[in-house]
CSV table of C-alpha atoms in Angstrom, one decimal:
chain,number,residue,atom,x,y,z
A,1,MET,CA,-64.1,94.1,4.2
A,2,PRO,CA,-65.4,91.2,5.7
A,3,GLY,CA,-65.6,89.5,2.1
A,4,ARG,CA,-62.0,90.4,1.3
A,5,THR,CA,-60.9,89.1,4.7
A,6,GLY,CA,-62.7,85.8,4.0
A,7,GLY,CA,-61.1,85.9,0.4
A,8,ASP,CA,-57.7,86.3,2.0
A,9,SER,CA,-58.3,83.5,4.5
A,10,ASP,CA,-59.2,81.0,1.7
A,11,HIS,CA,-56.4,82.1,-0.2
A,12,ALA,CA,-54.1,81.6,2.5
A,13,ALA,CA,-55.4,78.1,3.3
A,14,ASP,CA,-55.1,77.1,-0.5
A,15,THR,CA,-51.4,78.2,-0.4
A,16,ASP,CA,-50.4,76.2,2.8
A,17,ARG,CA,-52.2,73.3,1.6
A,18,SER,CA,-50.4,73.2,-1.9
A,19,ARG,CA,-47.1,73.9,0.0
A,20,ARG,CA,-48.0,70.8,1.9
A,21,THR,CA,-49.2,68.5,-1.0
A,22,ALA,CA,-46.3,69.6,-3.4
A,23,PRO,CA,-43.3,67.5,-3.5
A,24,ARG,CA,-40.4,69.1,-2.1
A,25,PRO,CA,-37.2,69.7,-4.1
A,26,ARG,CA,-34.4,67.0,-3.5
A,27,THR,CA,-31.9,69.0,-1.7
A,28,THR,CA,-29.3,66.1,-1.1
A,29,ALA,CA,-27.7,63.6,-3.8
A,30,PRO,CA,-29.2,59.9,-3.4
A,31,PRO,CA,-26.8,57.8,-1.3
A,32,ALA,CA,-24.0,56.3,-3.8
A,33,GLY,CA,-23.9,52.5,-4.2
A,34,ARG,CA,-21.1,50.5,-1.9
A,35,PRO,CA,-17.8,49.9,-3.8
A,36,LEU,CA,-17.5,46.7,-5.2
A,37,GLY,CA,-14.5,45.8,-3.2
A,38,ALA,CA,-16.5,46.3,0.2
A,39,ARG,CA,-19.4,44.2,-1.5
A,40,LEU,CA,-17.0,41.3,-2.3
A,41,ARG,CA,-15.4,41.7,1.2
A,42,ASP,CA,-18.8,41.1,3.0
A,43,ASN,CA,-20.1,38.3,0.8
A,44,PRO,CA,-21.2,34.9,2.8
A,45,VAL,CA,-18.2,32.8,1.8
A,46,THR,CA,-15.8,35.5,3.1
A,47,ARG,CA,-17.8,36.0,6.1
A,48,PHE,CA,-17.6,32.2,6.9
A,49,ARG,CA,-13.9,32.4,6.2
A,50,ARG,CA,-13.4,35.1,8.7
A,51,ARG,CA,-15.6,33.3,11.3
A,52,VAL,CA,-13.3,30.2,10.7
A,53,GLN,CA,-10.3,31.9,10.9
A,54,ARG,CA,-11.3,33.7,14.4
A,55,ALA,CA,-12.2,30.1,15.9
A,56,TRP,CA,-8.9,28.8,14.7
A,57,ASP,CA,-7.1,31.4,16.6
A,58,ARG,CA,-8.6,30.8,19.9
A,59,PRO,CA,-6.2,29.4,22.4
A,60,LEU,CA,-7.5,26.3,22.8
A,61,THR,CA,-8.4,25.1,19.2
A,62,ALA,CA,-5.4,23.1,18.6
A,63,TYR,CA,-5.7,21.5,22.2
A,64,TYR,CA,-9.4,20.4,21.1
A,65,VAL,CA,-8.7,19.3,17.6
A,66,ILE,CA,-5.8,17.1,18.7
A,67,ALA,CA,-7.6,15.5,21.3
A,68,GLY,CA,-10.7,15.2,19.4
A,69,SER,CA,-9.0,13.9,15.9
A,70,SER,CA,-7.1,11.4,18.0
A,71,VAL,CA,-10.0,9.9,19.9
A,72,LEU,CA,-12.1,9.7,16.7
A,73,LEU,CA,-9.3,8.0,15.1
A,74,ILE,CA,-9.0,5.5,17.8
A,75,VAL,CA,-12.7,4.7,18.2
A,76,LEU,CA,-13.1,4.1,14.5
A,77,GLY,CA,-10.0,2.0,14.4
A,78,LEU,CA,-11.3,-0.1,17.0
A,79,ILE,CA,-14.6,-0.6,15.0
A,80,MET,CA,-12.8,-1.4,11.9
A,81,VAL,CA,-10.2,-3.8,13.5
A,82,TYR,CA,-13.2,-5.8,14.9
A,83,SER,CA,-15.0,-5.9,11.5
A,84,SER,CA,-11.6,-6.5,9.5
A,85,SER,CA,-10.2,-9.3,12.0
A,86,MET,CA,-13.2,-11.3,12.9
A,87,VAL,CA,-13.3,-13.7,10.0
A,88,TYR,CA,-9.3,-14.3,10.4
A,89,ALA,CA,-9.7,-14.9,13.9
A,90,ILE,CA,-12.3,-17.7,13.3
A,91,ASN,CA,-10.3,-19.1,10.7
A,92,LYS,CA,-7.6,-19.6,13.0
A,93,GLY,CA,-9.9,-21.1,15.4
A,94,LEU,CA,-10.1,-18.0,17.8
A,95,GLY,CA,-13.3,-16.2,19.0
A,96,SER,CA,-14.6,-13.6,16.5
A,97,SER,CA,-13.5,-10.8,19.1
A,98,TYR,CA,-10.0,-12.0,19.9
A,99,PHE,CA,-8.0,-9.7,18.0
A,100,PHE,CA,-10.6,-6.6,18.9
A,101,SER,CA,-10.2,-7.4,22.7
A,102,LYS,CA,-6.5,-7.2,22.6
A,103,GLN,CA,-6.6,-3.7,20.6
A,104,LEU,CA,-9.2,-2.6,23.0
A,105,VAL,CA,-6.9,-3.6,26.2
A,106,ALA,CA,-4.0,-1.7,24.3
A,107,ALA,CA,-6.3,1.3,23.8
A,108,LEU,CA,-7.4,1.3,27.5
A,109,VAL,CA,-3.6,1.2,28.6
A,110,GLY,CA,-2.6,3.8,25.8
A,111,GLY,CA,-5.4,6.0,27.3
A,112,VAL,CA,-4.0,6.1,30.7
A,113,LEU,CA,-0.5,6.8,29.0
A,114,LEU,CA,-2.1,9.5,27.0
A,115,VAL,CA,-3.6,11.3,30.2
A,116,ILE,CA,-0.3,11.0,32.0
A,117,ALA,CA,1.6,12.4,29.3
A,118,ALA,CA,-0.9,15.2,28.9
A,119,ARG,CA,-0.8,16.1,32.6
A,120,MET,CA,3.1,15.8,32.9
A,121,PRO,CA,5.0,19.2,32.6
A,122,VAL,CA,7.3,19.9,29.7
A,123,LYS,CA,10.5,19.8,32.1
A,124,LEU,CA,9.2,16.3,33.3
A,125,HIS,CA,9.3,15.3,29.5
A,126,ARG,CA,12.7,16.4,28.9
A,127,ALA,CA,14.2,14.6,31.9
A,128,LEU,CA,12.6,11.3,30.9
A,129,ALA,CA,14.3,11.6,27.2
A,130,TYR,CA,17.1,9.9,28.5
A,131,PRO,CA,15.8,7.1,30.4
A,132,ILE,CA,13.5,6.2,27.4
A,133,ILE,CA,16.1,6.1,24.8
A,134,VAL,CA,18.5,4.1,26.8
A,135,GLY,CA,15.7,1.7,27.9
A,136,SER,CA,14.6,1.4,24.1
A,137,VAL,CA,18.1,0.6,22.9
A,138,ALA,CA,18.4,-1.9,25.6
A,139,LEU,CA,15.2,-3.5,24.4
A,140,MET,CA,16.1,-3.6,20.7
A,141,ALA,CA,19.5,-5.2,21.2
A,142,LEU,CA,17.7,-7.8,23.8
A,143,VAL,CA,15.8,-8.8,20.5
A,144,GLN,CA,19.1,-9.9,18.8
A,145,VAL,CA,19.6,-12.3,21.4
A,146,PRO,CA,18.8,-15.8,20.3
A,147,GLY,CA,15.9,-17.4,22.3
A,148,VAL,CA,14.6,-14.0,23.3
A,149,GLY,CA,13.6,-12.1,19.9
A,150,GLN,CA,10.7,-13.8,18.2
A,151,GLU,CA,10.4,-13.6,14.0
A,152,ILE,CA,6.8,-12.7,12.7
A,153,ASN,CA,6.5,-12.4,9.1
A,154,GLY,CA,10.0,-12.7,8.6
A,155,ASN,CA,11.2,-9.8,10.5
A,156,THR,CA,12.7,-10.5,14.3
A,157,ASN,CA,11.8,-7.3,16.4
A,158,TRP,CA,9.6,-8.6,18.6
A,159,ILE,CA,9.9,-10.0,22.4
A,160,SER,CA,7.2,-12.2,24.2
A,161,LEU,CA,5.6,-11.0,27.3
A,162,GLY,CA,3.8,-14.4,27.8
A,163,GLY,CA,0.8,-15.7,26.5
A,164,PRO,CA,-0.7,-14.1,23.4
A,165,PHE,CA,1.2,-10.8,24.1
A,166,GLN,CA,4.3,-9.4,22.4
A,167,ILE,CA,6.1,-6.3,22.2
A,168,GLN,CA,8.1,-4.3,19.4
A,169,PRO,CA,10.7,-2.3,20.9
A,170,SER,CA,11.7,-0.5,17.9
A,171,GLU,CA,8.0,0.9,17.9
A,172,PHE,CA,9.1,2.6,21.1
A,173,GLY,CA,12.4,3.7,19.6
A,174,LYS,CA,10.3,6.3,17.6
A,175,LEU,CA,9.2,8.1,20.6
A,176,ALA,CA,12.7,7.7,22.2
A,177,LEU,CA,14.3,9.4,19.3
A,178,VAL,CA,11.8,12.2,19.1
A,179,LEU,CA,12.2,13.2,23.0
A,180,TRP,CA,15.7,12.6,23.1
A,181,GLY,CA,16.5,14.4,19.9
A,182,ALA,CA,14.3,17.4,20.9
A,183,ASP,CA,16.1,17.7,24.1
A,184,LEU,CA,19.5,17.5,22.4
A,185,LEU,CA,18.8,20.2,20.0
A,186,ALA,CA,17.1,22.3,22.3
A,187,ARG,CA,20.2,22.5,24.5
A,188,LYS,CA,22.3,23.2,21.7
A,189,GLN,CA,20.1,26.0,20.6
A,190,GLU,CA,20.2,27.6,24.1
A,191,ARG,CA,24.1,27.5,23.7
A,192,ARG,CA,24.0,28.9,20.2
A,193,LEU,CA,25.7,25.8,18.7
A,194,LEU,CA,23.5,24.9,16.1
A,195,THR,CA,25.2,27.1,13.4
A,196,GLN,CA,28.1,24.8,13.3
A,197,TRP,CA,27.4,21.7,11.4
A,198,LYS,CA,29.2,19.2,13.6
A,199,HIS,CA,27.1,20.2,16.5
A,200,LEU,CA,24.1,19.8,14.4
A,201,LEU,CA,24.9,16.3,13.2
A,202,VAL,CA,26.7,14.8,16.1
A,203,PRO,CA,25.6,12.9,18.4
A,204,LEU,CA,22.2,13.2,16.6
A,205,VAL,CA,22.8,11.6,13.5
A,206,PRO,CA,25.1,8.7,14.9
A,207,ALA,CA,22.7,7.8,17.6
A,208,ALA,CA,20.0,7.6,14.9
A,209,PHE,CA,21.9,5.1,12.7
A,210,MET,CA,22.6,3.4,15.5
A,211,LEU,CA,18.8,2.9,16.2
A,212,LEU,CA,18.5,2.0,12.6
A,213,GLY,CA,21.3,-0.8,12.4
A,214,LEU,CA,19.5,-2.5,15.2
A,215,ILE,CA,16.0,-2.3,13.6
A,216,MET,CA,17.6,-3.3,10.3
A,217,LEU,CA,19.4,-6.5,11.9
A,218,GLY,CA,15.7,-7.7,12.1
A,219,GLY,CA,14.9,-7.1,8.6
A,220,ASP,CA,12.0,-4.3,9.5
A,221,MET,CA,12.7,-1.7,6.8
A,222,GLY,CA,9.4,-0.2,7.4
A,223,THR,CA,10.1,1.2,10.6
A,224,ALA,CA,13.6,2.1,9.5
A,225,VAL,CA,12.1,4.5,7.0
A,226,ILE,CA,9.8,6.1,9.6
A,227,LEU,CA,12.8,6.5,12.2
A,228,THR,CA,14.8,8.0,9.2
A,229,ALA,CA,11.8,10.4,8.3
A,230,ILE,CA,12.1,11.3,12.1
A,231,LEU,CA,15.6,12.2,11.9
A,232,PHE,CA,15.1,14.4,8.8
A,233,GLY,CA,12.1,16.4,10.1
A,234,LEU,CA,14.1,17.1,13.3
A,235,LEU,CA,17.2,18.4,10.9
A,236,TRP,CA,14.8,20.3,9.0
A,237,ILE,CA,13.2,22.1,12.1
A,238,ALA,CA,16.6,22.6,13.5
A,239,GLY,CA,17.4,24.7,10.2
A,240,ALA,CA,19.9,22.4,8.7
A,241,PRO,CA,21.5,24.1,5.5
A,242,THR,CA,20.2,22.8,2.4
A,243,ARG,CA,23.6,21.3,1.2
A,244,LEU,CA,23.9,19.6,4.7
A,245,PHE,CA,20.5,18.2,4.6
A,246,ALA,CA,20.6,16.7,0.8
A,247,SER,CA,24.1,15.2,1.7
A,248,VAL,CA,22.6,13.1,4.6
A,249,LEU,CA,19.5,12.4,2.3
A,250,ALA,CA,21.6,11.2,-0.4
A,251,VAL,CA,23.7,8.9,1.9
A,252,ALA,CA,20.1,7.7,3.6
A,253,ALA,CA,18.9,7.1,0.1
A,254,ALA,CA,21.9,5.0,-1.5
A,255,ILE,CA,21.9,3.0,1.8
A,256,GLY,CA,18.1,2.1,1.5
A,257,ALA,CA,18.7,1.6,-2.5
A,258,LEU,CA,21.1,-1.1,-1.7
A,259,LEU,CA,19.0,-2.8,0.9
A,260,ILE,CA,16.3,-3.1,-1.5
A,261,TRP,CA,18.5,-4.4,-4.3
A,262,THR,CA,20.2,-6.9,-2.2
A,263,SER,CA,16.8,-8.2,-0.9
A,264,PRO,CA,14.5,-10.3,-3.4
A,265,ASN,CA,11.5,-9.9,-1.1
A,266,ARG,CA,11.9,-6.0,-1.2
A,267,MET,CA,12.7,-6.0,-4.8
A,268,ALA,CA,9.3,-8.2,-5.4
A,269,ARG,CA,7.4,-5.4,-3.6
A,270,LEU,CA,8.9,-2.7,-5.7
A,271,SER,CA,8.1,-4.6,-8.7
A,272,CYS,CA,4.3,-4.6,-7.7
A,273,LEU,CA,3.7,-0.7,-8.2
A,274,GLY,CA,0.9,-0.4,-10.5
A,275,ALA,CA,0.5,-4.0,-11.0
A,276,THR,CA,-2.7,-5.3,-12.4
A,277,ASP,CA,-2.3,-9.0,-11.9
A,278,ALA,CA,-1.1,-10.9,-9.2
A,279,GLY,CA,2.0,-12.0,-11.1
A,280,PRO,CA,4.3,-15.1,-10.7
A,281,ALA,CA,3.6,-16.9,-7.4
A,282,ASP,CA,1.0,-14.3,-6.4
A,283,ILE,CA,3.7,-12.0,-5.2
A,284,CYS,CA,1.4,-9.0,-6.1
A,285,LEU,CA,-1.9,-10.4,-4.4
A,286,GLN,CA,-1.9,-8.1,-1.8
A,287,PRO,CA,-1.9,-4.7,-3.3
A,288,LEU,CA,-4.1,-6.2,-6.1
A,289,HIS,CA,-6.8,-7.2,-3.6
A,290,GLY,CA,-6.3,-3.8,-1.9
A,291,SER,CA,-7.0,-2.2,-5.0
A,292,TYR,CA,-10.2,-4.5,-5.5
A,293,ALA,CA,-11.4,-3.5,-1.8
A,294,LEU,CA,-11.2,0.2,-2.6
A,295,ALA,CA,-12.7,0.0,-6.1
A,296,SER,CA,-15.9,-1.9,-4.8
A,297,GLY,CA,-16.7,0.5,-1.9
A,298,GLY,CA,-18.2,3.2,-4.2
A,299,LEU,CA,-19.5,6.2,-2.5
A,300,PHE,CA,-20.6,5.1,0.9
A,301,GLY,CA,-19.5,1.4,0.8
A,302,SER,CA,-21.3,-2.0,1.2
A,303,GLY,CA,-21.6,-1.4,5.1
A,304,LEU,CA,-19.8,-2.1,8.0
A,305,GLY,CA,-18.9,-5.7,8.3
A,306,ALA,CA,-20.3,-6.6,4.7
A,307,GLY,CA,-16.9,-6.4,3.1
A,308,VAL,CA,-15.9,-9.8,1.1
A,309,GLU,CA,-12.0,-9.0,0.5
A,310,LYS,CA,-11.3,-9.9,4.3
A,311,TRP,CA,-12.8,-13.6,3.9
A,312,GLY,CA,-9.4,-14.5,2.7
A,313,GLN,CA,-8.4,-12.6,-0.5
A,314,LEU,CA,-6.7,-9.7,1.3
A,315,PRO,CA,-3.7,-10.5,3.5
A,316,GLU,CA,-3.4,-8.4,6.6
A,317,ALA,CA,-6.7,-6.8,6.4
A,318,HIS,CA,-6.6,-6.0,10.2
A,319,THR,CA,-3.1,-4.7,10.3
A,320,ASP,CA,-1.3,-3.0,7.2
A,321,PHE,CA,-4.4,-3.0,4.7
A,322,ILE,CA,-7.0,-2.1,7.2
A,323,PHE,CA,-7.6,1.4,5.1
A,324,ALA,CA,-8.7,-1.0,2.0
A,325,VAL,CA,-11.4,-2.7,4.3
A,326,THR,CA,-12.3,0.7,5.3
A,327,GLY,CA,-12.7,1.9,1.9
A,328,GLU,CA,-14.8,-1.1,0.9
A,329,GLU,CA,-17.3,-0.9,3.8
A,330,LEU,CA,-17.5,2.7,4.5
A,331,GLY,CA,-16.6,3.8,0.9
A,332,LEU,CA,-15.1,7.3,-0.4
A,333,ALA,CA,-17.1,9.0,2.4
A,334,GLY,CA,-15.0,6.8,5.2
A,335,THR,CA,-11.7,6.9,3.5
A,336,LEU,CA,-11.9,10.6,3.1
A,337,SER,CA,-13.1,11.3,6.7
A,338,VAL,CA,-10.1,9.0,7.9
A,339,LEU,CA,-7.7,11.4,5.9
A,340,ALA,CA,-9.4,14.3,7.2
A,341,LEU,CA,-8.9,13.4,10.6
A,342,PHE,CA,-5.3,13.2,9.8
A,343,ALA,CA,-5.0,16.2,8.3
A,344,ALA,CA,-6.5,18.1,11.1
A,345,LEU,CA,-4.5,16.4,13.5
A,346,GLY,CA,-1.3,17.3,11.5
A,347,TYR,CA,-2.4,21.0,11.2
A,348,ALA,CA,-3.0,21.1,14.9
A,349,GLY,CA,0.5,19.7,15.4
A,350,ILE,CA,1.9,22.0,13.3
A,351,ARG,CA,0.2,25.2,15.0
A,352,VAL,CA,1.5,24.1,18.3
A,353,ALA,CA,5.2,23.8,17.3
A,354,GLY,CA,4.9,27.1,15.1
A,355,ARG,CA,3.7,28.9,18.2
A,356,THR,CA,5.8,28.0,21.0
A,357,GLU,CA,9.1,30.1,22.1
A,358,ASP,CA,10.1,26.9,23.7
A,359,PRO,CA,12.7,25.1,21.3
A,360,PHE,CA,12.1,21.7,22.9
A,361,VAL,CA,8.6,22.0,22.4
A,362,ARG,CA,9.1,22.8,18.8
A,363,TYR,CA,11.4,20.2,18.1
A,364,ALA,CA,9.3,17.4,20.0
A,365,ALA,CA,5.9,18.5,18.3
A,366,GLY,CA,7.5,18.5,15.0
A,367,GLY,CA,8.9,15.3,15.4
A,368,VAL,CA,5.8,13.7,16.7
A,369,ILE,CA,3.9,15.1,13.6
A,370,THR,CA,6.9,14.0,11.3
A,371,TRP,CA,6.5,10.6,12.8
A,372,ILE,CA,2.5,10.2,12.5
A,373,MET,CA,2.0,12.1,8.9
A,374,ALA,CA,5.0,9.9,7.3
A,375,GLN,CA,3.6,6.6,8.6
A,376,ALA,CA,0.1,7.4,7.6
A,377,VAL,CA,1.2,8.5,4.1
A,378,ILE,CA,3.3,5.3,3.6
A,379,ASN,CA,0.5,3.3,4.8
A,380,VAL,CA,-2.2,4.7,2.7
A,381,GLY,CA,0.2,5.2,-0.4
A,382,ALA,CA,1.1,1.5,-0.4
A,383,VAL,CA,-2.7,0.6,0.0
A,384,LEU,CA,-3.5,3.1,-3.1
A,385,GLY,CA,-0.7,1.0,-5.0
A,386,LEU,CA,1.4,4.5,-5.2
A,387,LEU,CA,4.3,3.1,-2.7
A,388,PRO,CA,5.7,-0.1,-2.1
A,389,ILE,CA,4.3,-2.1,0.9
A,390,ALA,CA,6.3,-1.2,3.7
A,391,GLY,CA,4.8,-3.1,6.5
A,392,VAL,CA,3.9,-0.2,8.7
A,393,PRO,CA,0.4,0.0,10.3
A,394,LEU,CA,-1.7,3.1,10.0
A,395,PRO,CA,-1.2,5.1,13.1
A,396,LEU,CA,-4.0,5.1,15.9
A,397,PHE,CA,-6.0,3.0,13.4
A,398,SER,CA,-4.5,-0.4,12.6
A,399,TYR,CA,-4.3,-3.5,14.9
A,400,GLY,CA,-1.3,-3.6,16.8
A,401,GLY,CA,-0.5,-2.7,20.5
A,402,SER,CA,3.3,-2.1,20.0
A,403,ALA,CA,2.7,0.4,17.6
A,404,LEU,CA,-0.6,2.1,19.4
A,405,LEU,CA,1.1,2.7,22.9
A,406,PRO,CA,3.9,5.0,22.0
A,407,ALA,CA,1.5,6.8,19.5
A,408,MET,CA,-1.1,7.3,22.2
A,409,ALA,CA,1.8,8.7,24.3
A,410,ALA,CA,3.2,11.0,21.6
A,411,ILE,CA,-0.5,12.2,21.3
A,412,GLY,CA,-0.4,13.1,25.2
A,413,LEU,CA,2.8,14.9,24.4
A,414,LEU,CA,1.1,17.1,22.0
A,415,ILE,CA,-1.7,17.7,24.3
A,416,ALA,CA,0.5,18.6,27.0
A,417,PHE,CA,2.5,21.2,24.6
A,418,ALA,CA,-1.0,22.5,23.6
A,419,ARG,CA,-2.0,23.2,27.3
A,420,ALA,CA,1.3,24.5,28.0
A,421,ASP,CA,0.9,27.4,25.9
A,422,PRO,CA,0.3,30.7,28.1
A,423,ALA,CA,-3.0,31.7,26.4
A,424,ALA,CA,-4.3,28.2,26.6
A,425,ARG,CA,-3.4,28.1,30.4
A,426,ALA,CA,-5.2,30.7,31.0
A,427,ALA,CA,-8.3,30.0,28.8
A,428,LEU,CA,-8.4,26.5,30.9
A,429,ASP,CA,-8.1,28.4,34.3
A,430,THR,CA,-11.2,30.6,33.5
A,431,ARG,CA,-13.0,27.2,32.9
A,432,LEU,CA,-12.4,25.7,36.2
A,433,PRO,CA,-14.7,25.7,38.9
A,434,GLY,CA,-14.9,28.6,41.6
A,435,ARG,CA,-13.2,26.6,44.2
A,436,LYS,CA,-10.4,25.2,41.7
A,437,ARG,CA,-9.9,28.5,40.1
A,438,ALA,CA,-9.4,30.2,43.8
A,439,ALA,CA,-6.8,27.5,44.5
A,440,VAL,CA,-5.0,28.2,41.1
A,441,ARG,CA,-4.8,31.7,42.1
A,442,TRP,CA,-3.7,31.1,45.6
A,443,ASN,CA,-1.0,28.6,44.5
A,444,THR,CA,0.2,31.0,41.8
A,445,MET,CA,0.4,34.0,44.2
A,446,ARG,CA,2.3,31.5,46.7
A,447,ARG,CA,4.7,30.7,44.1
A,448,ARG,CA,5.4,34.4,43.2
A,449,ALA,CA,6.0,35.0,46.8
A,450,ARG,CA,8.4,32.3,47.3
A,451,GLY,CA,10.0,33.9,44.1
A,452,ARG,CA,10.6,37.4,45.9
A,453,SER,CA,13.0,38.4,48.5
A,454,SER,CA,12.0,38.9,52.2
A,455,GLY,CA,12.4,42.6,51.9
A,456,GLU,CA,10.1,43.0,48.6
A,457,ARG,CA,7.4,40.8,50.5
């Protein structure tokens, strides 16, 4: 018995040991691999795109992009104005920082206008539309009074303010047309009148043609082209039928072609497209040296202040052709950075116009973006030799206080519209300090209480 018991115990122990060490049979199937579609959806590029999309959909993204890109364009423009104008100023017997100082003063005044416009409510912007357009028309008519208007570079579109300061009223006409046209179309849309072509065109188109006539009396076709682009931008956003839109466009194109054909100066500019030499009487000198400046810049440029074309070979280096100096001194990287800032500004402005339910905000934001983007395209296209030289500055970038002030006011307008979005307002309120946030809530409660009847309170 004892031997048998010991043998049984050893046998049982061996059995238990073999059970523990033997591999257990697989009872479940191995986990199947993830589908190819799921793996593609989770790759790093897709995850980055989703992250960017989530960041772009945040309420304050357009607000920050508009403010940030505009400030960067203005600051970089001030730097390039100094670099491109110091040689010209010295040749004129002025200090090297003469044009930079004037542009800096204009930028500071424009900054005040930008902040005021950004803080103003939308209703006040609408209320100012008529005073601004009446004042712009009066100033543009005053330019044509003998002894008042000043001629610069063949165009009589300036009024002297005393000393070295002048003002170009036609630049403020752009802002006036945007505000007045947006208010007019918004009121007609609220009354459901835009479905009739006569309400869509009158009085918007006749008023725009009156502004164009005042501008063309001074010979400034470049500004007239920008004003025409604003008009078509407003009509496009208002939903003008294709036939009506094409008819107005054909009339404007015919008038433009007639004005070019009857002007030897404009015909000469048109003939310089794609020119490879200066031509007779050096009529193509400016676009030719603009191309030289861009070609010599390379990838990163010759260095800030080290450009050579601004030493006399490139006319208007600090105004119409400042983009060429930027390409020479900052290279392809600098010019692409400027274009990226304009693209970001335009895309953010379109986002503001597309997400609002207020028709005035939609028309005004669309008009401002049409103005800035059209002017940037015309200026850059002329520097690249793809478009005729129209004599318009690069907005927010080129030298010229008369162009900078209304452009900065327009940027303030876009910021005000971005702040007026309900989601953006709520996000800004949450970032206020505690006391200010409590004051905002208390003022909101008081406004709501005043809106109720005494019985509801």
